[in-house]
Amino acid sequence: MNKTIYIIITLLTAACTKEKSAIANIQEINQSGVGGTATFTKTKNGTRLDLEISGAQEGQVAVHIHEGSECDNINGAKAGGHWNPTEEPHSLWGAGAFHSGDIGNIKINKTGYAKYVMLDTLGRWTIGGEKTTNVINRTIIIHSGVDDGKTQPSGNAGGRIGCGAIVG
């Protein structure tokens, strides 16, 4: 009997402490071959992004959160523009004023793969929080080029080659 109660309490405690998360399954745009996942997880230190990209060309690609909640595999237009709830100029993450969707440039290896981890300690992202910080019902876009961190409004990052709708 005591063992059964202990197991039930352990299971209930684990269920109550489960971290909030949201995920985007990234699909190719215009037959680019790009795919991957973006997982946002609430941690005690902020919201963490775990990003995996596959099928891209070796080099660097820009990644942004966009304001739309849908993707399309033709040109990615349904994703809308960069997510910028604070109405700041485009830049790179943490560089003075920047869009909340300005994730940055990700290095792709020679096999077309990248793994990237980022922790938002600035309070720009939440999972299910206020509209100005909630990443759910947004999209994550993989661009074909490098974000220059200055060209407005999108960093001259190139075409859209991958898109994933962020769901909770």
PDB file of N, CA, C and O in Angstrom, residues 4 10 14 17 23 31 34 36 69-71 81-82 86 97-98 133 137 155 158 164 168:
ATOM      1  N   THR A   4       2.504   1.809  -3.345  1.00  0.00           N
ATOM      2  CA  THR A   4       1.557   2.326  -4.327  1.00  0.00           C
ATOM      3  C   THR A   4       1.358   3.822  -4.149  1.00  0.00           C
ATOM      4  O   THR A   4       1.360   4.585  -5.128  1.00  0.00           O
ATOM      5  N   THR A  10       4.886  10.244  -6.766  1.00  0.00           N
ATOM      6  CA  THR A  10       6.004  10.496  -7.680  1.00  0.00           C
ATOM      7  C   THR A  10       5.493  10.867  -9.065  1.00  0.00           C
ATOM      8  O   THR A  10       5.971  11.824  -9.678  1.00  0.00           O
ATOM      9  N   ALA A  14       5.930  14.537 -10.932  1.00  0.00           N
ATOM     10  CA  ALA A  14       6.568  14.634 -12.249  1.00  0.00           C
ATOM     11  C   ALA A  14       5.648  15.355 -13.227  1.00  0.00           C
ATOM     12  O   ALA A  14       6.090  16.188 -14.016  1.00  0.00           O
ATOM     13  N   THR A  17       5.631  19.172 -12.554  1.00  0.00           N
ATOM     14  CA  THR A  17       6.870  19.906 -12.790  1.00  0.00           C
ATOM     15  C   THR A  17       7.311  19.841 -14.246  1.00  0.00           C
ATOM     16  O   THR A  17       8.376  20.308 -14.585  1.00  0.00           O
ATOM     17  N   ILE A  23       6.762  23.398 -30.214  1.00  0.00           N
ATOM     18  CA  ILE A  23       7.619  22.813 -31.251  1.00  0.00           C
ATOM     19  C   ILE A  23       7.177  23.261 -32.640  1.00  0.00           C
ATOM     20  O   ILE A  23       5.999  23.507 -32.874  1.00  0.00           O
ATOM     21  N   GLN A  31      10.867  23.060 -52.721  1.00  0.00           N
ATOM     22  CA  GLN A  31      11.709  21.885 -52.964  1.00  0.00           C
ATOM     23  C   GLN A  31      13.178  22.102 -52.599  1.00  0.00           C
ATOM     24  O   GLN A  31      14.087  21.586 -53.240  1.00  0.00           O
ATOM     25  N   VAL A  34      15.294  21.352 -47.280  1.00  0.00           N
ATOM     26  CA  VAL A  34      15.576  21.733 -45.895  1.00  0.00           C
ATOM     27  C   VAL A  34      14.451  21.242 -44.979  1.00  0.00           C
ATOM     28  O   VAL A  34      13.273  21.337 -45.305  1.00  0.00           O
ATOM     29  N   GLY A  36      13.763  20.105 -40.425  1.00  0.00           N
ATOM     30  CA  GLY A  36      14.304  20.170 -39.077  1.00  0.00           C
ATOM     31  C   GLY A  36      13.242  20.373 -38.028  1.00  0.00           C
ATOM     32  O   GLY A  36      12.038  20.218 -38.292  1.00  0.00           O
ATOM     33  N   SER A  69       1.181  32.524 -38.564  1.00  0.00           N
ATOM     34  CA  SER A  69       0.992  31.241 -37.888  1.00  0.00           C
ATOM     35  C   SER A  69       0.940  30.071 -38.861  1.00  0.00           C
ATOM     36  O   SER A  69       0.720  28.944 -38.448  1.00  0.00           O
ATOM     37  N   GLU A  70       1.145  30.341 -40.154  1.00  0.00           N
ATOM     38  CA  GLU A  70       1.060  29.292 -41.170  1.00  0.00           C
ATOM     39  C   GLU A  70       2.289  29.278 -42.056  1.00  0.00           C
ATOM     40  O   GLU A  70       2.935  30.303 -42.243  1.00  0.00           O
ATOM     41  N   CYS A  71       2.544  28.117 -42.637  1.00  0.00           N
ATOM     42  CA  CYS A  71       3.603  27.965 -43.622  1.00  0.00           C
ATOM     43  C   CYS A  71       2.982  27.521 -44.937  1.00  0.00           C
ATOM     44  O   CYS A  71       1.882  26.979 -44.959  1.00  0.00           O
ATOM     45  N   GLY A  81       5.966  38.682 -42.096  1.00  0.00           N
ATOM     46  CA  GLY A  81       7.261  39.303 -41.867  1.00  0.00           C
ATOM     47  C   GLY A  81       7.866  38.902 -40.533  1.00  0.00           C
ATOM     48  O   GLY A  81       7.295  38.115 -39.781  1.00  0.00           O
ATOM     49  N   HIS A  82       9.008  39.483 -40.233  1.00  0.00           N
ATOM     50  CA  HIS A  82       9.673  39.207 -38.956  1.00  0.00           C
ATOM     51  C   HIS A  82       8.760  39.564 -37.790  1.00  0.00           C
ATOM     52  O   HIS A  82       8.070  40.577 -37.827  1.00  0.00           O
ATOM     53  N   THR A  86       7.896  44.649 -30.448  1.00  0.00           N
ATOM     54  CA  THR A  86       8.409  45.851 -29.768  1.00  0.00           C
ATOM     55  C   THR A  86       8.691  46.991 -30.741  1.00  0.00           C
ATOM     56  O   THR A  86       9.111  48.071 -30.317  1.00  0.00           O
ATOM     57  N   ALA A  97      18.956  47.460 -29.928  1.00  0.00           N
ATOM     58  CA  ALA A  97      17.577  47.247 -30.365  1.00  0.00           C
ATOM     59  C   ALA A  97      17.553  46.147 -31.426  1.00  0.00           C
ATOM     60  O   ALA A  97      18.403  46.113 -32.314  1.00  0.00           O
ATOM     61  N   PHE A  98      16.575  45.241 -31.335  1.00  0.00           N
ATOM     62  CA  PHE A  98      16.446  44.148 -32.304  1.00  0.00           C
ATOM     63  C   PHE A  98      15.039  43.589 -32.242  1.00  0.00           C
ATOM     64  O   PHE A  98      14.323  43.802 -31.271  1.00  0.00           O
ATOM     65  N   THR A 133       5.077  38.351 -26.257  1.00  0.00           N
ATOM     66  CA  THR A 133       6.195  37.443 -25.994  1.00  0.00           C
ATOM     67  C   THR A 133       5.910  35.984 -26.362  1.00  0.00           C
ATOM     68  O   THR A 133       6.842  35.183 -26.413  1.00  0.00           O
ATOM     69  N   ASN A 137       1.911  30.005 -32.181  1.00  0.00           N
ATOM     70  CA  ASN A 137       1.175  30.591 -33.312  1.00  0.00           C
ATOM     71  C   ASN A 137       2.019  31.587 -34.090  1.00  0.00           C
ATOM     72  O   ASN A 137       1.495  32.501 -34.721  1.00  0.00           O
ATOM     73  N   GLY A 155      17.406  42.148 -42.798  1.00  0.00           N
ATOM     74  CA  GLY A 155      18.799  41.739 -42.802  1.00  0.00           C
ATOM     75  C   GLY A 155      19.316  41.190 -44.109  1.00  0.00           C
ATOM     76  O   GLY A 155      20.368  40.565 -44.138  1.00  0.00           O
ATOM     77  N   GLY A 158      18.052  36.690 -47.697  1.00  0.00           N
ATOM     78  CA  GLY A 158      17.798  35.759 -48.791  1.00  0.00           C
ATOM     79  C   GLY A 158      16.413  35.148 -48.739  1.00  0.00           C
ATOM     80  O   GLY A 158      15.611  35.450 -47.853  1.00  0.00           O
ATOM     81  N   GLY A 164       8.412  26.363 -40.319  1.00  0.00           N
ATOM     82  CA  GLY A 164       7.697  25.527 -39.361  1.00  0.00           C
ATOM     83  C   GLY A 164       6.767  26.366 -38.514  1.00  0.00           C
ATOM     84  O   GLY A 164       7.161  27.421 -38.018  1.00  0.00           O
ATOM     85  N   GLY A 168       1.936  24.687 -29.471  1.00  0.00           N
ATOM     86  CA  GLY A 168       2.155  24.326 -28.065  1.00  0.00           C
ATOM     87  C   GLY A 168       1.481  23.056 -27.691  1.00  0.00           C
ATOM     88  O   GLY A 168       0.716  22.467 -28.376  1.00  0.00           O
TER      89      GLY A 168
END
